Tab-separated table of N, CA, C and O in Angstrom:
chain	number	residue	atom	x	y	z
A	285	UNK	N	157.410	159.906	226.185
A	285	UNK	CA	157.209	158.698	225.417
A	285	UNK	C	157.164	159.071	223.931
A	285	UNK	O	156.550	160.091	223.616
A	286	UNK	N	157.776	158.313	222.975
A	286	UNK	CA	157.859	158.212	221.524
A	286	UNK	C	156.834	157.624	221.313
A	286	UNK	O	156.408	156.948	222.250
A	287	UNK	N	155.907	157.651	219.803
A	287	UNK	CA	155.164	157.346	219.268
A	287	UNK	C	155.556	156.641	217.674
A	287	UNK	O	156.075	157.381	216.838
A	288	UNK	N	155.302	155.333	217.367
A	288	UNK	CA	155.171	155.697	215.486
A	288	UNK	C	154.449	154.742	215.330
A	288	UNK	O	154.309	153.722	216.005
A	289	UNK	N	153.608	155.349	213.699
A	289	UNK	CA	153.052	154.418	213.664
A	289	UNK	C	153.280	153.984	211.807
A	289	UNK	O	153.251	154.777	210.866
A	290	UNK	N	153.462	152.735	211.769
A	290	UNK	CA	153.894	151.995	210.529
A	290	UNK	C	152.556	151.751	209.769
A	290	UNK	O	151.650	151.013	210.155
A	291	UNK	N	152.579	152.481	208.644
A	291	UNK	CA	151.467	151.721	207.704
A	291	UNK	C	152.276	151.181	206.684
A	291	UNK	O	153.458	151.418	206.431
A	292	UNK	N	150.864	149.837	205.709
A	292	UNK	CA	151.342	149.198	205.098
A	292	UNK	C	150.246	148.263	204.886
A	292	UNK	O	149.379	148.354	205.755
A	293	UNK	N	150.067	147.532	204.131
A	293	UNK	CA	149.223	146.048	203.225
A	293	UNK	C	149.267	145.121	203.580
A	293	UNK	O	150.230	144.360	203.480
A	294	UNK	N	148.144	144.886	204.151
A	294	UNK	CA	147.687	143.596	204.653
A	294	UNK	C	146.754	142.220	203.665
A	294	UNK	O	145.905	142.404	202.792
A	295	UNK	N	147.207	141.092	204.112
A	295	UNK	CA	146.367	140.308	203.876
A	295	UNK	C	144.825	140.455	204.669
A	295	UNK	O	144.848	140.467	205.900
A	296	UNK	N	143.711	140.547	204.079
A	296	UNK	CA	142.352	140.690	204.400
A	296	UNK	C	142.533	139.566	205.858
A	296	UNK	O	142.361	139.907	207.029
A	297	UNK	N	142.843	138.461	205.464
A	297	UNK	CA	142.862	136.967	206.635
A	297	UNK	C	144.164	137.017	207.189
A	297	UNK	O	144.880	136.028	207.027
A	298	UNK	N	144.538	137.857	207.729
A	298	UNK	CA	146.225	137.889	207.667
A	298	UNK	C	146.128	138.331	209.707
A	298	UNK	O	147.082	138.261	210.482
A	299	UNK	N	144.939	138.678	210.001
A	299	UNK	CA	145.686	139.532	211.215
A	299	UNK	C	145.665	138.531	212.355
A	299	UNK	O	145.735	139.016	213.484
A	300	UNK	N	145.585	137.295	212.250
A	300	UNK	CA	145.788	136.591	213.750
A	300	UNK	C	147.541	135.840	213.238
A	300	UNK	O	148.498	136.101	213.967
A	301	UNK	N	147.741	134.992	212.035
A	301	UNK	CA	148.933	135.268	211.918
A	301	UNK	C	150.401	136.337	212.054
A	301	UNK	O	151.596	136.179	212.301
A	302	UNK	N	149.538	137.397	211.750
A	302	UNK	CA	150.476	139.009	212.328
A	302	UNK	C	150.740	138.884	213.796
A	302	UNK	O	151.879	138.820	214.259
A	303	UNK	N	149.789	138.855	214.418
A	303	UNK	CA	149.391	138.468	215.512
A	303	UNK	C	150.670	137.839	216.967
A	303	UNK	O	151.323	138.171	217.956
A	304	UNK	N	150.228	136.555	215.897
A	304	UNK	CA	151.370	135.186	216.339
A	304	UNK	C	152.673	135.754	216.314
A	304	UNK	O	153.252	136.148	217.327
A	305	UNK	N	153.175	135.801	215.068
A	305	UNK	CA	154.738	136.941	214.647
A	305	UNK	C	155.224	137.586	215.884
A	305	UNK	O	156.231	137.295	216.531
A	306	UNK	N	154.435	138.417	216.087
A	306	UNK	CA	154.630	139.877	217.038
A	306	UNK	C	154.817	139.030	218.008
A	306	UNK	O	155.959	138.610	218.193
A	307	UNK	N	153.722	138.586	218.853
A	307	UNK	CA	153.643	138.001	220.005
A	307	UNK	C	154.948	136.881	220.300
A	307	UNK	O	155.667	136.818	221.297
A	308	UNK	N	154.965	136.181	219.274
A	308	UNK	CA	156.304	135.280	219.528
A	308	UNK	C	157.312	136.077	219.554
A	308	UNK	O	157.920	135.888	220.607
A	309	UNK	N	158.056	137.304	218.585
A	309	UNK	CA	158.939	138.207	218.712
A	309	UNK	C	159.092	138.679	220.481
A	309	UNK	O	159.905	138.289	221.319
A	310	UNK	N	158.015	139.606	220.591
A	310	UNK	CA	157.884	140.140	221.809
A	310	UNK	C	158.299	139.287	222.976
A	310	UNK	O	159.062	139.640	223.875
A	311	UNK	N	157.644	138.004	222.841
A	311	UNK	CA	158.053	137.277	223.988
A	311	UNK	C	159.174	136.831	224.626
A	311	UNK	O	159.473	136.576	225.793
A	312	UNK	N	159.925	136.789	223.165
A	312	UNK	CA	161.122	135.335	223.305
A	312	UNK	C	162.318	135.442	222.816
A	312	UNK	O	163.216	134.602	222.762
A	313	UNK	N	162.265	137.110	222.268
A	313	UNK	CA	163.458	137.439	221.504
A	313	UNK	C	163.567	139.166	222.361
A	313	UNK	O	162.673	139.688	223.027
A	314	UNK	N	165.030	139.773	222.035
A	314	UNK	CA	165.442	140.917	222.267
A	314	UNK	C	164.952	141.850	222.189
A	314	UNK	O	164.891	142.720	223.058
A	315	UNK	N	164.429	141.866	220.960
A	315	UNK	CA	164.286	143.174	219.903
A	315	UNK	C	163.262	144.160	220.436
A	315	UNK	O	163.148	145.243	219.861
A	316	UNK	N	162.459	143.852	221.560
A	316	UNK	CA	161.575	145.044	221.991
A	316	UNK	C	162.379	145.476	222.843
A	316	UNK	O	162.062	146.633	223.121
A	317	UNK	N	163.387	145.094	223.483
A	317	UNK	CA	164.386	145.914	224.072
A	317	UNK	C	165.094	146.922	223.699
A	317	UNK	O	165.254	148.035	224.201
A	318	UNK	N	165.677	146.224	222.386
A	318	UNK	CA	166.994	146.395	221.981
A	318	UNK	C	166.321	147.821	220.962
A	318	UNK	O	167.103	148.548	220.349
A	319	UNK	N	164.661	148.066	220.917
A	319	UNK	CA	164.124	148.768	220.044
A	319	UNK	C	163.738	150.013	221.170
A	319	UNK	O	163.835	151.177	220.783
A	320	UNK	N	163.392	149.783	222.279
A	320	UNK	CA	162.778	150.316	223.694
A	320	UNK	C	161.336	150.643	223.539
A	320	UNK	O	160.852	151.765	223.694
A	321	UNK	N	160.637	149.460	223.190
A	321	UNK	CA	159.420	149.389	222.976
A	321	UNK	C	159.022	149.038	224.267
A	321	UNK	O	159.348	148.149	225.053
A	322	UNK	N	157.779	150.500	224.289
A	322	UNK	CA	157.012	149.809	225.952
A	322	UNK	C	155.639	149.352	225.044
A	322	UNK	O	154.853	148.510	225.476
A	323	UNK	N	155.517	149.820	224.131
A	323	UNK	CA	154.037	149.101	223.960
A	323	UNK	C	153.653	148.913	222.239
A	323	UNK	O	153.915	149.727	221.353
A	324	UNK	N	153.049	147.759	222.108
A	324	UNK	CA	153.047	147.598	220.475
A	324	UNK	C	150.901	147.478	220.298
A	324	UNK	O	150.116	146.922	221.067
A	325	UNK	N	150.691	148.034	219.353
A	325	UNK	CA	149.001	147.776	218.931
A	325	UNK	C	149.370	147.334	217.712
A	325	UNK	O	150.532	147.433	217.319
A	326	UNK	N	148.467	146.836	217.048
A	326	UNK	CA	148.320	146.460	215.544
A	326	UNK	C	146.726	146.370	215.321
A	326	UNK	O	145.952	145.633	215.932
A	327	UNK	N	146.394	147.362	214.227
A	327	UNK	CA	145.100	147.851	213.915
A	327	UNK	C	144.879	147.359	212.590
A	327	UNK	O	145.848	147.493	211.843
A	328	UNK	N	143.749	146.767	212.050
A	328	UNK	CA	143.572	146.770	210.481
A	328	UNK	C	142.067	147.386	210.114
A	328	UNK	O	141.146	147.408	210.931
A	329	UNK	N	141.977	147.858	208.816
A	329	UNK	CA	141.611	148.844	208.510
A	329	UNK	C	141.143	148.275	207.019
A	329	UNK	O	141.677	148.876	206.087
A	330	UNK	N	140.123	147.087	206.609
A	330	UNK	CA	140.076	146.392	205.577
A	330	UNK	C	141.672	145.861	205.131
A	330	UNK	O	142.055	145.039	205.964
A	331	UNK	N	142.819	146.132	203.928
A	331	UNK	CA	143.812	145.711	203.499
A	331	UNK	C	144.762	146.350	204.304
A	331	UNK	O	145.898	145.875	204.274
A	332	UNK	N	144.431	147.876	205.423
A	332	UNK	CA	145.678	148.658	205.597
A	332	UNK	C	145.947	147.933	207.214
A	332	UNK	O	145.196	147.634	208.142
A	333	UNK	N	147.082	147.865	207.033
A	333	UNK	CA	147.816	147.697	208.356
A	333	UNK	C	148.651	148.552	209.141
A	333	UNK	O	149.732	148.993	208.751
A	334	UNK	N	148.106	148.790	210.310
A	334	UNK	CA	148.733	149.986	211.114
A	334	UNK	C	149.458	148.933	212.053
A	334	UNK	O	149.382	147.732	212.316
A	335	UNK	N	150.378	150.313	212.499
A	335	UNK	CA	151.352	149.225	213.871
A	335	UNK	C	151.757	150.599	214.619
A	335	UNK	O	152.517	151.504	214.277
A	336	UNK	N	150.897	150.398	215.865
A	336	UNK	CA	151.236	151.477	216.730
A	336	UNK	C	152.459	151.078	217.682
A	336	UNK	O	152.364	149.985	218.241
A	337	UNK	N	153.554	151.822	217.912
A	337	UNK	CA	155.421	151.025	218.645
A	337	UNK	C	154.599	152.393	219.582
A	337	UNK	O	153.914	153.277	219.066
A	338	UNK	N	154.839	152.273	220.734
A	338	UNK	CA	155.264	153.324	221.633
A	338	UNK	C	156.640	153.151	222.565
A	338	UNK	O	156.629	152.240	223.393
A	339	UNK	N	157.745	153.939	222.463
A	339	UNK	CA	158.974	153.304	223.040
A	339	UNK	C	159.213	154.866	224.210
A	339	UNK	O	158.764	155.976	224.496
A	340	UNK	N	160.178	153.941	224.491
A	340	UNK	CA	161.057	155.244	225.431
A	340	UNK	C	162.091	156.150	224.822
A	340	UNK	O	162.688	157.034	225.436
A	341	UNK	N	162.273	155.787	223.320
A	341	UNK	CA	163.382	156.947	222.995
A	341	UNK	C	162.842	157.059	221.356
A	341	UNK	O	161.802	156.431	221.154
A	342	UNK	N	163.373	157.721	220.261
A	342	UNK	CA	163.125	157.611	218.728
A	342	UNK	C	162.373	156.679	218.149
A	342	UNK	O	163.254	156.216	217.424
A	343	UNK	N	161.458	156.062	217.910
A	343	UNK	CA	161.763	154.592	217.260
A	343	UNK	C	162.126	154.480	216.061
A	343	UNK	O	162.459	153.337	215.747
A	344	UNK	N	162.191	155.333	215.187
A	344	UNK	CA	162.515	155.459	213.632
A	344	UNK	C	164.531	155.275	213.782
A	344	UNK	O	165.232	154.633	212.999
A	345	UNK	N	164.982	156.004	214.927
A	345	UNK	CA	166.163	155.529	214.788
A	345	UNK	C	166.463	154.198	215.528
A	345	UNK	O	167.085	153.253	215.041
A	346	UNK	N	166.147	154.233	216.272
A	346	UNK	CA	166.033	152.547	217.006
A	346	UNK	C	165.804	151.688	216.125
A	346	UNK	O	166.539	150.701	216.108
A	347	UNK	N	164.778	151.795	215.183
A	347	UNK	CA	165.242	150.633	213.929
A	347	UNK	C	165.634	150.952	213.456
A	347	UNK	O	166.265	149.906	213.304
A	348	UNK	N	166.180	151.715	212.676
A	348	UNK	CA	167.315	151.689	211.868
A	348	UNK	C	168.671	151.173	212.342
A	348	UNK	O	169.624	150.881	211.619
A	349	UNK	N	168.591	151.094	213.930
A	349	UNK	CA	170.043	150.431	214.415
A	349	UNK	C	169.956	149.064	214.208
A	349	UNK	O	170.766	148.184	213.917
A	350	UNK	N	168.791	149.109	214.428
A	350	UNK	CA	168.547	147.799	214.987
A	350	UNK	C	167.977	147.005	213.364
A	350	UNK	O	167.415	145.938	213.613
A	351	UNK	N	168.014	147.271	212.097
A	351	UNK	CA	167.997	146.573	211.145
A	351	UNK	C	168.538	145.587	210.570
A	351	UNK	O	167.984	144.874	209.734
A	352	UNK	N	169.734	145.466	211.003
A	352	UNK	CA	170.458	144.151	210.730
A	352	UNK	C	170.833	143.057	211.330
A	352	UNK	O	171.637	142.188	210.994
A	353	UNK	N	169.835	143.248	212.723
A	353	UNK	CA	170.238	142.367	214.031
A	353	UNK	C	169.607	140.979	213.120
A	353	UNK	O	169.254	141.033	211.942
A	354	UNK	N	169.579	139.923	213.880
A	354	UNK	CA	168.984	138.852	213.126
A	354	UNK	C	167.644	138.604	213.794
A	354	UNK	O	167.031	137.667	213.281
A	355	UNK	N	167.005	139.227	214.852
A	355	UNK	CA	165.580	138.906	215.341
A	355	UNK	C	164.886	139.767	214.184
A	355	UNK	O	163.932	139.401	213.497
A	356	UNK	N	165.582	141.019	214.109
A	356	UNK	CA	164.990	142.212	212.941
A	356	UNK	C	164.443	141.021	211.667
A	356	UNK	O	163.299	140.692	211.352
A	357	UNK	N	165.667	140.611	211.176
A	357	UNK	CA	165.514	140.337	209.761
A	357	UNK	C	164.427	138.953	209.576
A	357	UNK	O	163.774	138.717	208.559
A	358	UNK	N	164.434	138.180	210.770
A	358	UNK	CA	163.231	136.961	211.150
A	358	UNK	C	162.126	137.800	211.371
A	358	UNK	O	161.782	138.102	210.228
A	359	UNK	N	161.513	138.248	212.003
A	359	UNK	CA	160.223	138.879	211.978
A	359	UNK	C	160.012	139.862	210.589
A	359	UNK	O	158.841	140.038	210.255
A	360	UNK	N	161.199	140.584	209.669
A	360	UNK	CA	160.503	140.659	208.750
A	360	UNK	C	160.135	139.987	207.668
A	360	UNK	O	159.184	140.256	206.934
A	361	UNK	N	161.106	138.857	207.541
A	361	UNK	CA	160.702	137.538	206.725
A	361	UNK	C	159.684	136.481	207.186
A	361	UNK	O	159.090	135.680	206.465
A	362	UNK	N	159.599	136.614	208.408
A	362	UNK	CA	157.966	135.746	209.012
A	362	UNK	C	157.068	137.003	208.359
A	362	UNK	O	156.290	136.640	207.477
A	363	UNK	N	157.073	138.376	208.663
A	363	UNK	CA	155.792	139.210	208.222
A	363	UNK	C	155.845	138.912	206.428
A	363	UNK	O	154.664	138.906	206.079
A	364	UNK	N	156.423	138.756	205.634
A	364	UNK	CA	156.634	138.513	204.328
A	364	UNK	C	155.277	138.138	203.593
A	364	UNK	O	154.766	138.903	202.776
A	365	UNK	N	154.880	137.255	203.840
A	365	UNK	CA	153.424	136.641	203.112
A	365	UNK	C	152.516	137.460	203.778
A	365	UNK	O	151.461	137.797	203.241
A	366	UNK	N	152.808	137.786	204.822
A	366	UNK	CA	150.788	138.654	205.151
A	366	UNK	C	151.403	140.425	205.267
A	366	UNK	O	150.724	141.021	206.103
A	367	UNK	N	152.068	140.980	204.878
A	367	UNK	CA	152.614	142.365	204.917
A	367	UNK	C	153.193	142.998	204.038
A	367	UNK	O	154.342	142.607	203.836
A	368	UNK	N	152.760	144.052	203.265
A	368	UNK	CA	153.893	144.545	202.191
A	368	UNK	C	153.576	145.821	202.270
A	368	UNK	O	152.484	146.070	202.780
A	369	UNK	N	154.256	146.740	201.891
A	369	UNK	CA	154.973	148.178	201.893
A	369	UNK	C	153.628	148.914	201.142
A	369	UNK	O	153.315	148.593	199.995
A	370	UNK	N	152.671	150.202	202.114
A	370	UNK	CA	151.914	150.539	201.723
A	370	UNK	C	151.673	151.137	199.841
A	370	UNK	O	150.681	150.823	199.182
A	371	UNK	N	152.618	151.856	199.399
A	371	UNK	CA	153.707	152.260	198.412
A	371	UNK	C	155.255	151.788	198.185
A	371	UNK	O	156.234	152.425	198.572
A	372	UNK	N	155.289	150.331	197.360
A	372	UNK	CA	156.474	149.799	196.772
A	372	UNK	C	157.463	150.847	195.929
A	372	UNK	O	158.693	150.841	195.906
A	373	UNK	N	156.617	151.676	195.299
A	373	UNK	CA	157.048	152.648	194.075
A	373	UNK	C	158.350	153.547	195.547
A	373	UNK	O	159.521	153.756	195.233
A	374	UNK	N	157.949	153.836	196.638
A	374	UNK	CA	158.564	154.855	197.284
A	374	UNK	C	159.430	154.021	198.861
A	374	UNK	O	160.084	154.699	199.653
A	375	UNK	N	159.235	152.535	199.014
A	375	UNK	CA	159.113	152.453	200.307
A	375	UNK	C	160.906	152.003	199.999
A	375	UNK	O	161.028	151.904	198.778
A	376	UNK	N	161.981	151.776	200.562
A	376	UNK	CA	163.578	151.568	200.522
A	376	UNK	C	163.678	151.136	201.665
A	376	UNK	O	163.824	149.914	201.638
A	377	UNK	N	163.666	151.801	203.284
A	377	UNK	CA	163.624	150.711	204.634
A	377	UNK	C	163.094	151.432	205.112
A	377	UNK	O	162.892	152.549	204.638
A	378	UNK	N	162.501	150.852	206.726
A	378	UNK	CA	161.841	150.607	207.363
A	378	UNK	C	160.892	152.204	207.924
A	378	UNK	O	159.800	152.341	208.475
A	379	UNK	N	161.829	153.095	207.507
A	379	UNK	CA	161.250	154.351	207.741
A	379	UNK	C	160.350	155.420	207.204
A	379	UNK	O	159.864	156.453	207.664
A	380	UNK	N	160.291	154.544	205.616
A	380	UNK	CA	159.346	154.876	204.427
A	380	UNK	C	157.885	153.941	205.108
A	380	UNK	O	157.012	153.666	204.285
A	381	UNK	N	157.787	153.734	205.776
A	381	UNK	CA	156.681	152.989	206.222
A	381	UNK	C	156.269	154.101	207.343
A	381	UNK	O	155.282	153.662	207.934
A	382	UNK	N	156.535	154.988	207.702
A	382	UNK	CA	155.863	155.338	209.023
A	382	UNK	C	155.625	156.893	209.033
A	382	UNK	O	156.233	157.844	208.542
A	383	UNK	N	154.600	156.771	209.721
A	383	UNK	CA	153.480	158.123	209.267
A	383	UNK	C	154.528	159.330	210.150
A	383	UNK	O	155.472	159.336	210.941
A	384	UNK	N	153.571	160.364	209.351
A	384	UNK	CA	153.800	161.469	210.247
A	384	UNK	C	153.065	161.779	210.786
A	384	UNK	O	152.059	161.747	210.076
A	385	UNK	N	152.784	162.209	211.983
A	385	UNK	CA	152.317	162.792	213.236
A	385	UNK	C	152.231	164.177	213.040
A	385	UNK	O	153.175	164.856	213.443
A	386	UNK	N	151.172	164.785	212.437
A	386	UNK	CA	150.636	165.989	212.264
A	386	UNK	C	149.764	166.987	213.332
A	386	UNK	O	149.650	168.210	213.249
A	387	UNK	N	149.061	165.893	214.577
A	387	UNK	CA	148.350	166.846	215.676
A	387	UNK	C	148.462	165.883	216.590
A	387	UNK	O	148.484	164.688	216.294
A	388	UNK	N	148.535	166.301	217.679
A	388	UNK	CA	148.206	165.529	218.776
A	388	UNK	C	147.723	166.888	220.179
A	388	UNK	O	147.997	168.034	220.538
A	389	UNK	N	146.780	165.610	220.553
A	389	UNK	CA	146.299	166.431	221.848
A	389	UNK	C	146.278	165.467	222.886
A	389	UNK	O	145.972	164.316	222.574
A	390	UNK	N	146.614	165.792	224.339
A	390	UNK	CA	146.383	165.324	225.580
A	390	UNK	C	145.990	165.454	226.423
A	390	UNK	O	146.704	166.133	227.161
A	391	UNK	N	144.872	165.067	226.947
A	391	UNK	CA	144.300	165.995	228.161
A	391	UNK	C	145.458	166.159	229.584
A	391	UNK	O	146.289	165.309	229.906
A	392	UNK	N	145.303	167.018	230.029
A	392	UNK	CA	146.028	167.590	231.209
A	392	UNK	C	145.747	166.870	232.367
A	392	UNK	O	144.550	166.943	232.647
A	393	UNK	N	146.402	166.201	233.146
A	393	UNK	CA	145.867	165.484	234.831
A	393	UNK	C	145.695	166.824	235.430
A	393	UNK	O	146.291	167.896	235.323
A	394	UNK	N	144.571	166.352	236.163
A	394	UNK	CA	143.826	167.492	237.125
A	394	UNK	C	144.403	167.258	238.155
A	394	UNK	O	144.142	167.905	239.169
């Protein structure tokens, strides 16, 4: 399983609208397919907004394919008013948003 996770600026009152977005996306449109998302979180953190994707393959290249589809470009213009780019000075697309993964640990099944 792939991991990423997107930071970025939140509206303080912003996270049940985020919320809605996602959830309507997820439901009713392609794009968690077409992305191979098995699982989405969204965490806030006072202004910071995390977005945990867990997929079955890359997800950093999966969107990038998938950037010009038109579900892509509606969910990022619905996120528009409650979401903006943690660092504007550095962010260009969607991949300047997402952390690096420096440690991870898992426990072992017994």
């Amino acid at each position: 399983m792939y991991r990423t996770m997107i930071v970025a600026k939140m509206r303080p009152d912003a996270a049940k609208p985020i919320a809605e977005v996602f959830g309507e996306s997820d439901t009713s449109t392609d794009l968690p397919a077409l992305v191979g998302v098995r699982a989405r979180s969204l965490f806030q953190f006072n202004e910071v907004y995390l977005h945990l994707i867990e997929g079955d393959r890359p997800i950093a290249a999966a969107v990038a394919e998938v950037a010009g589809h038109p579900a892509f470009r509606q969910i990022s213009n619905d996120l528009r008013p409650y979401v903006a780019a943690y660092d504007p000075e550095t962010w260009r697309e969607p991949k300047d948003a997402m952390a690096h993964e420096f440690y991870r640990w898992e426990r072992r099944s017994s």
